[in-house]
Amino acid sequence: MEYVQERVTTLHDFADTVPDAPTDRTSVVVPMTEHAHASHTTERILTTLERVDPARVVVALRADEQNVSKIHEWLSSYEFACETVWCGGPRVQERLRKAGLDGPHGKGRDVWLAIGVASDNEYIVFHDADTETYSERHINRLLFPLARDYSFVKGYYARIEENQLYGRLFRLFYVPIVRALAERQSAPVVEYLAAFRYALAGEMAMTTALARQLRLPRGWGLEVGVLGNAFEHAGFAGSAQTDLGVHEHDHRAVGGPQGLGGMSVEVGAALFHALADNGVHPDYELLRERYHKTATTLINQYAEDAAFNGLDYDSTAEHGQIKEYAKAVQPPKKDTRLPAWENAPIDPHAVSNAARLDMNEQI
C-alpha cells in the first residue's frame, strides 16, 4: 500500500469507499457518439447513473441526423433528468456560425457545448461513455474534494487489460514529453502537468465557476487543455486527484485518422498551447530528441514492471509507437480553442434553446 502525495492532493483507494458527495447539486456531462447507442458498456453506465441520480445528465451527442431520434428515445427511457444536446443540430450550428465560432468538430467542442447547457448546477462531472468498469463510486469520488473547497479534480486509474499494459498515449507520449520538458524547464506549469497520475483521463470534476473559464481545444486535446486552464484558475492548492481503481476502455489502433498517432498531434498541440500561455517556449528539435531518449528509458522500465506482474509486453511495438508520437513534437499551429463561456460572444441559454428546438424537430 502506498501513501505518496503528489504536488496536488492525491486521494487513494484504501477502503473501497463511496464517500458522501453533493450529487444533488451536480450536472454530469457525457460526450457520446452514435456508436455508443445501445451498447452494453453505455447501457451499464446509464443504469449506474440512475442509481447515482445526479441533478442533471447532459449528453453531448455527435450523430447523423437519421440516428438522433432513436438515440434520444433510448436515452429518455432511463430514470434520471437527461438532456440530449445534438451537437450537429442545424440551429446549434447556425448559432455558432453567427457568433464566429464555427470550425472543426470534435470531443472538445461537444463538451464545450454541454458546459453551456449544464452550467445551472454548482458542480460538473465529466466522463466518457466507453468505460466498461464504470461504477457509482466514480462520481462520488470525483465530487468529494469539491465539497471540501477544491475546485478541480482529476480521476486516475490503472489500465490493465488482456494481460497487458494499456494507456499507451499517456505512457508513451504524455509522460516522457512532460519529463523531457522538466529536464530543462523549472516552470510551475510543467510541475503541475507532471503532478497528475493519469493526465489523459476523461473522468474529472470541477466547480461550474471553473468550467465557465475553460478555453477548450476542439478535439482530442480536451483533457490536456483542461489541465492548462486548471493550472491558471485552480492551481496546486485548488486541485486534487482521486483513485478510480482499474479501468477498461475501448482501444484504438495507432495508425489511421482516428488512431493514437493522430490523437498525439492534437494532445501535443494542446500541451504546447498551455505551455505558451504560461511563457514556456521549448526548442522543439531538442525536445524531440530528449523525448525519444526519455521514452526509451520508460519502455525499459515498463518491460520490467510487466515481467514482474506476469504481463505480456511487446517492446518492439512500443518503440514503434514512440517513433510515431515523436511527429507530434512540433510548434502548435493556429490556436482554434473555443472561448471561455464567461466571456463568449454567445449566450449559453441561446445554445440550450437551439439544442432543444433541434431535438424537438427530430422526435
PDB file of N, CA, C and O in Angstrom, residues 95-136:
ATOM      1  N   ARG A  95     -26.222  29.110 -34.752  1.00  0.00           N
ATOM      2  CA  ARG A  95     -25.865  29.992 -33.643  1.00  0.00           C
ATOM      3  C   ARG A  95     -24.346  30.171 -33.556  1.00  0.00           C
ATOM      4  O   ARG A  95     -23.839  31.278 -33.358  1.00  0.00           O
ATOM      5  N   LEU A  96     -23.629  29.083 -33.698  1.00  0.00           N
ATOM      6  CA  LEU A  96     -22.170  29.153 -33.627  1.00  0.00           C
ATOM      7  C   LEU A  96     -21.597  29.950 -34.797  1.00  0.00           C
ATOM      8  O   LEU A  96     -20.667  30.745 -34.630  1.00  0.00           O
ATOM      9  N   ARG A  97     -22.173  29.732 -35.967  1.00  0.00           N
ATOM     10  CA  ARG A  97     -21.680  30.443 -37.152  1.00  0.00           C
ATOM     11  C   ARG A  97     -21.857  31.946 -36.986  1.00  0.00           C
ATOM     12  O   ARG A  97     -20.935  32.727 -37.256  1.00  0.00           O
ATOM     13  N   LYS A  98     -23.030  32.368 -36.517  1.00  0.00           N
ATOM     14  CA  LYS A  98     -23.295  33.791 -36.346  1.00  0.00           C
ATOM     15  C   LYS A  98     -22.387  34.408 -35.292  1.00  0.00           C
ATOM     16  O   LYS A  98     -22.071  35.600 -35.348  1.00  0.00           O
ATOM     17  N   ALA A  99     -21.952  33.593 -34.310  1.00  0.00           N
ATOM     18  CA  ALA A  99     -21.064  34.091 -33.260  1.00  0.00           C
ATOM     19  C   ALA A  99     -19.597  34.002 -33.661  1.00  0.00           C
ATOM     20  O   ALA A  99     -18.709  34.356 -32.880  1.00  0.00           O
ATOM     21  N   GLY A 100     -19.338  33.508 -34.891  1.00  0.00           N
ATOM     22  CA  GLY A 100     -17.958  33.376 -35.353  1.00  0.00           C
ATOM     23  C   GLY A 100     -17.226  32.205 -34.709  1.00  0.00           C
ATOM     24  O   GLY A 100     -15.993  32.193 -34.648  1.00  0.00           O
ATOM     25  N   LEU A 101     -17.981  31.206 -34.262  1.00  0.00           N
ATOM     26  CA  LEU A 101     -17.385  30.073 -33.551  1.00  0.00           C
ATOM     27  C   LEU A 101     -17.496  28.764 -34.316  1.00  0.00           C
ATOM     28  O   LEU A 101     -17.243  27.692 -33.755  1.00  0.00           O
ATOM     29  N   ASP A 102     -17.892  28.842 -35.585  1.00  0.00           N
ATOM     30  CA  ASP A 102     -17.906  27.611 -36.354  1.00  0.00           C
ATOM     31  C   ASP A 102     -16.468  27.191 -36.616  1.00  0.00           C
ATOM     32  O   ASP A 102     -15.542  27.982 -36.529  1.00  0.00           O
ATOM     33  N   GLY A 103     -16.279  25.940 -36.910  1.00  0.00           N
ATOM     34  CA  GLY A 103     -14.928  25.430 -37.094  1.00  0.00           C
ATOM     35  C   GLY A 103     -14.919  23.931 -36.913  1.00  0.00           C
ATOM     36  O   GLY A 103     -15.975  23.279 -36.936  1.00  0.00           O
ATOM     37  N   PRO A 104     -13.749  23.330 -36.742  1.00  0.00           N
ATOM     38  CA  PRO A 104     -13.659  21.869 -36.623  1.00  0.00           C
ATOM     39  C   PRO A 104     -14.505  21.325 -35.482  1.00  0.00           C
ATOM     40  O   PRO A 104     -14.650  21.962 -34.434  1.00  0.00           O
ATOM     41  N   HIS A 105     -15.079  20.131 -35.727  1.00  0.00           N
ATOM     42  CA  HIS A 105     -15.871  19.450 -34.710  1.00  0.00           C
ATOM     43  C   HIS A 105     -14.992  18.426 -34.010  1.00  0.00           C
ATOM     44  O   HIS A 105     -14.014  17.935 -34.561  1.00  0.00           O
ATOM     45  N   GLY A 106     -15.354  18.076 -32.792  1.00  0.00           N
ATOM     46  CA  GLY A 106     -14.618  17.050 -32.068  1.00  0.00           C
ATOM     47  C   GLY A 106     -15.103  16.958 -30.639  1.00  0.00           C
ATOM     48  O   GLY A 106     -16.035  17.660 -30.228  1.00  0.00           O
ATOM     49  N   LYS A 107     -14.463  16.101 -29.874  1.00  0.00           N
ATOM     50  CA  LYS A 107     -14.879  15.869 -28.493  1.00  0.00           C
ATOM     51  C   LYS A 107     -14.842  17.149 -27.666  1.00  0.00           C
ATOM     52  O   LYS A 107     -15.755  17.419 -26.881  1.00  0.00           O
ATOM     53  N   GLY A 108     -13.799  17.951 -27.848  1.00  0.00           N
ATOM     54  CA  GLY A 108     -13.687  19.179 -27.072  1.00  0.00           C
ATOM     55  C   GLY A 108     -14.816  20.148 -27.345  1.00  0.00           C
ATOM     56  O   GLY A 108     -15.376  20.749 -26.424  1.00  0.00           O
ATOM     57  N   ARG A 109     -15.172  20.297 -28.605  1.00  0.00           N
ATOM     58  CA  ARG A 109     -16.275  21.202 -28.934  1.00  0.00           C
ATOM     59  C   ARG A 109     -17.585  20.686 -28.365  1.00  0.00           C
ATOM     60  O   ARG A 109     -18.420  21.455 -27.870  1.00  0.00           O
ATOM     61  N   ASP A 110     -17.792  19.361 -28.417  1.00  0.00           N
ATOM     62  CA  ASP A 110     -19.015  18.781 -27.871  1.00  0.00           C
ATOM     63  C   ASP A 110     -19.126  19.055 -26.373  1.00  0.00           C
ATOM     64  O   ASP A 110     -20.187  19.435 -25.861  1.00  0.00           O
ATOM     65  N   VAL A 111     -18.024  18.864 -25.655  1.00  0.00           N
ATOM     66  CA  VAL A 111     -18.027  19.104 -24.210  1.00  0.00           C
ATOM     67  C   VAL A 111     -18.243  20.592 -23.920  1.00  0.00           C
ATOM     68  O   VAL A 111     -18.966  20.952 -22.979  1.00  0.00           O
ATOM     69  N   TRP A 112     -17.640  21.456 -24.722  1.00  0.00           N
ATOM     70  CA  TRP A 112     -17.836  22.898 -24.544  1.00  0.00           C
ATOM     71  C   TRP A 112     -19.311  23.263 -24.669  1.00  0.00           C
ATOM     72  O   TRP A 112     -19.846  24.031 -23.848  1.00  0.00           O
ATOM     73  N   LEU A 113     -19.989  22.725 -25.670  1.00  0.00           N
ATOM     74  CA  LEU A 113     -21.423  22.989 -25.824  1.00  0.00           C
ATOM     75  C   LEU A 113     -22.203  22.484 -24.606  1.00  0.00           C
ATOM     76  O   LEU A 113     -23.101  23.166 -24.102  1.00  0.00           O
ATOM     77  N   ALA A 114     -21.842  21.306 -24.116  1.00  0.00           N
ATOM     78  CA  ALA A 114     -22.538  20.741 -22.959  1.00  0.00           C
ATOM     79  C   ALA A 114     -22.336  21.584 -21.714  1.00  0.00           C
ATOM     80  O   ALA A 114     -23.248  21.712 -20.890  1.00  0.00           O
ATOM     81  N   ILE A 115     -21.158  22.166 -21.557  1.00  0.00           N
ATOM     82  CA  ILE A 115     -20.918  23.037 -20.397  1.00  0.00           C
ATOM     83  C   ILE A 115     -21.889  24.216 -20.424  1.00  0.00           C
ATOM     84  O   ILE A 115     -22.450  24.613 -19.396  1.00  0.00           O
ATOM     85  N   GLY A 116     -22.099  24.784 -21.609  1.00  0.00           N
ATOM     86  CA  GLY A 116     -23.034  25.895 -21.710  1.00  0.00           C
ATOM     87  C   GLY A 116     -24.429  25.512 -21.268  1.00  0.00           C
ATOM     88  O   GLY A 116     -25.136  26.302 -20.628  1.00  0.00           O
ATOM     89  N   VAL A 117     -24.837  24.282 -21.570  1.00  0.00           N
ATOM     90  CA  VAL A 117     -26.173  23.811 -21.200  1.00  0.00           C
ATOM     91  C   VAL A 117     -26.228  23.397 -19.740  1.00  0.00           C
ATOM     92  O   VAL A 117     -27.248  23.561 -19.067  1.00  0.00           O
ATOM     93  N   ALA A 118     -25.117  22.871 -19.209  1.00  0.00           N
ATOM     94  CA  ALA A 118     -25.119  22.240 -17.882  1.00  0.00           C
ATOM     95  C   ALA A 118     -24.780  23.182 -16.746  1.00  0.00           C
ATOM     96  O   ALA A 118     -24.743  22.762 -15.591  1.00  0.00           O
ATOM     97  N   SER A 119     -24.541  24.445 -17.038  1.00  0.00           N
ATOM     98  CA  SER A 119     -23.960  25.316 -16.022  1.00  0.00           C
ATOM     99  C   SER A 119     -24.962  25.912 -15.040  1.00  0.00           C
ATOM    100  O   SER A 119     -24.683  26.926 -14.400  1.00  0.00           O
ATOM    101  N   ASP A 120     -26.140  25.284 -14.885  1.00  0.00           N
ATOM    102  CA  ASP A 120     -27.105  25.777 -13.913  1.00  0.00           C
ATOM    103  C   ASP A 120     -27.006  25.042 -12.577  1.00  0.00           C
ATOM    104  O   ASP A 120     -27.815  25.276 -11.679  1.00  0.00           O
ATOM    105  N   ASN A 121     -26.022  24.135 -12.441  1.00  0.00           N
ATOM    106  CA  ASN A 121     -25.775  23.487 -11.157  1.00  0.00           C
ATOM    107  C   ASN A 121     -24.400  23.896 -10.636  1.00  0.00           C
ATOM    108  O   ASN A 121     -23.575  24.448 -11.371  1.00  0.00           O
ATOM    109  N   GLU A 122     -24.133  23.605  -9.377  1.00  0.00           N
ATOM    110  CA  GLU A 122     -22.917  24.102  -8.725  1.00  0.00           C
ATOM    111  C   GLU A 122     -21.658  23.385  -9.211  1.00  0.00           C
ATOM    112  O   GLU A 122     -20.582  23.968  -9.288  1.00  0.00           O
ATOM    113  N   TYR A 123     -21.803  22.089  -9.537  1.00  0.00           N
ATOM    114  CA  TYR A 123     -20.654  21.279  -9.924  1.00  0.00           C
ATOM    115  C   TYR A 123     -20.939  20.555 -11.240  1.00  0.00           C
ATOM    116  O   TYR A 123     -22.096  20.296 -11.588  1.00  0.00           O
ATOM    117  N   ILE A 124     -19.861  20.209 -11.949  1.00  0.00           N
ATOM    118  CA  ILE A 124     -19.981  19.425 -13.176  1.00  0.00           C
ATOM    119  C   ILE A 124     -18.989  18.278 -13.113  1.00  0.00           C
ATOM    120  O   ILE A 124     -17.810  18.472 -12.792  1.00  0.00           O
ATOM    121  N   VAL A 125     -19.459  17.079 -13.423  1.00  0.00           N
ATOM    122  CA  VAL A 125     -18.610  15.896 -13.569  1.00  0.00           C
ATOM    123  C   VAL A 125     -18.588  15.503 -15.037  1.00  0.00           C
ATOM    124  O   VAL A 125     -19.634  15.526 -15.702  1.00  0.00           O
ATOM    125  N   PHE A 126     -17.417  15.161 -15.534  1.00  0.00           N
ATOM    126  CA  PHE A 126     -17.268  14.717 -16.919  1.00  0.00           C
ATOM    127  C   PHE A 126     -16.769  13.274 -16.920  1.00  0.00           C
ATOM    128  O   PHE A 126     -15.875  12.931 -16.147  1.00  0.00           O
ATOM    129  N   HIS A 127     -17.326  12.455 -17.779  1.00  0.00           N
ATOM    130  CA  HIS A 127     -16.721  11.135 -18.010  1.00  0.00           C
ATOM    131  C   HIS A 127     -17.132  10.609 -19.370  1.00  0.00           C
ATOM    132  O   HIS A 127     -18.126  11.053 -19.961  1.00  0.00           O
ATOM    133  N   ASP A 128     -16.330   9.678 -19.878  1.00  0.00           N
ATOM    134  CA  ASP A 128     -16.564   9.127 -21.204  1.00  0.00           C
ATOM    135  C   ASP A 128     -17.670   8.073 -21.163  1.00  0.00           C
ATOM    136  O   ASP A 128     -18.109   7.643 -20.090  1.00  0.00           O
ATOM    137  N   ALA A 129     -18.103   7.644 -22.353  1.00  0.00           N
ATOM    138  CA  ALA A 129     -19.196   6.683 -22.451  1.00  0.00           C
ATOM    139  C   ALA A 129     -18.713   5.282 -22.803  1.00  0.00           C
ATOM    140  O   ALA A 129     -19.521   4.416 -23.139  1.00  0.00           O
ATOM    141  N   ASP A 130     -17.391   5.050 -22.707  1.00  0.00           N
ATOM    142  CA  ASP A 130     -16.866   3.744 -23.128  1.00  0.00           C
ATOM    143  C   ASP A 130     -16.126   3.019 -22.009  1.00  0.00           C
ATOM    144  O   ASP A 130     -15.303   2.144 -22.270  1.00  0.00           O
ATOM    145  N   THR A 131     -16.436   3.348 -20.754  1.00  0.00           N
ATOM    146  CA  THR A 131     -15.758   2.731 -19.622  1.00  0.00           C
ATOM    147  C   THR A 131     -16.484   1.458 -19.212  1.00  0.00           C
ATOM    148  O   THR A 131     -17.582   1.510 -18.651  1.00  0.00           O
ATOM    149  N   GLU A 132     -15.881   0.326 -19.463  1.00  0.00           N
ATOM    150  CA  GLU A 132     -16.534  -0.952 -19.182  1.00  0.00           C
ATOM    151  C   GLU A 132     -16.604  -1.261 -17.693  1.00  0.00           C
ATOM    152  O   GLU A 132     -17.408  -2.082 -17.264  1.00  0.00           O
ATOM    153  N   THR A 133     -15.756  -0.612 -16.899  1.00  0.00           N
ATOM    154  CA  THR A 133     -15.714  -0.882 -15.464  1.00  0.00           C
ATOM    155  C   THR A 133     -16.318   0.276 -14.669  1.00  0.00           C
ATOM    156  O   THR A 133     -15.948   0.509 -13.517  1.00  0.00           O
ATOM    157  N   TYR A 134     -17.246   0.986 -15.255  1.00  0.00           N
ATOM    158  CA  TYR A 134     -17.853   2.156 -14.612  1.00  0.00           C
ATOM    159  C   TYR A 134     -18.575   1.753 -13.334  1.00  0.00           C
ATOM    160  O   TYR A 134     -19.229   0.714 -13.258  1.00  0.00           O
ATOM    161  N   SER A 135     -18.462   2.603 -12.306  1.00  0.00           N
ATOM    162  CA  SER A 135     -19.059   2.322 -11.006  1.00  0.00           C
ATOM    163  C   SER A 135     -19.657   3.596 -10.432  1.00  0.00           C
ATOM    164  O   SER A 135     -19.188   4.705 -10.713  1.00  0.00           O
ATOM    165  N   GLU A 136     -20.683   3.448  -9.595  1.00  0.00           N
ATOM    166  CA  GLU A 136     -21.271   4.608  -8.935  1.00  0.00           C
ATOM    167  C   GLU A 136     -20.275   5.283  -7.999  1.00  0.00           C
ATOM    168  O   GLU A 136     -20.454   6.446  -7.623  1.00  0.00           O
TER     169      GLU A 136
END
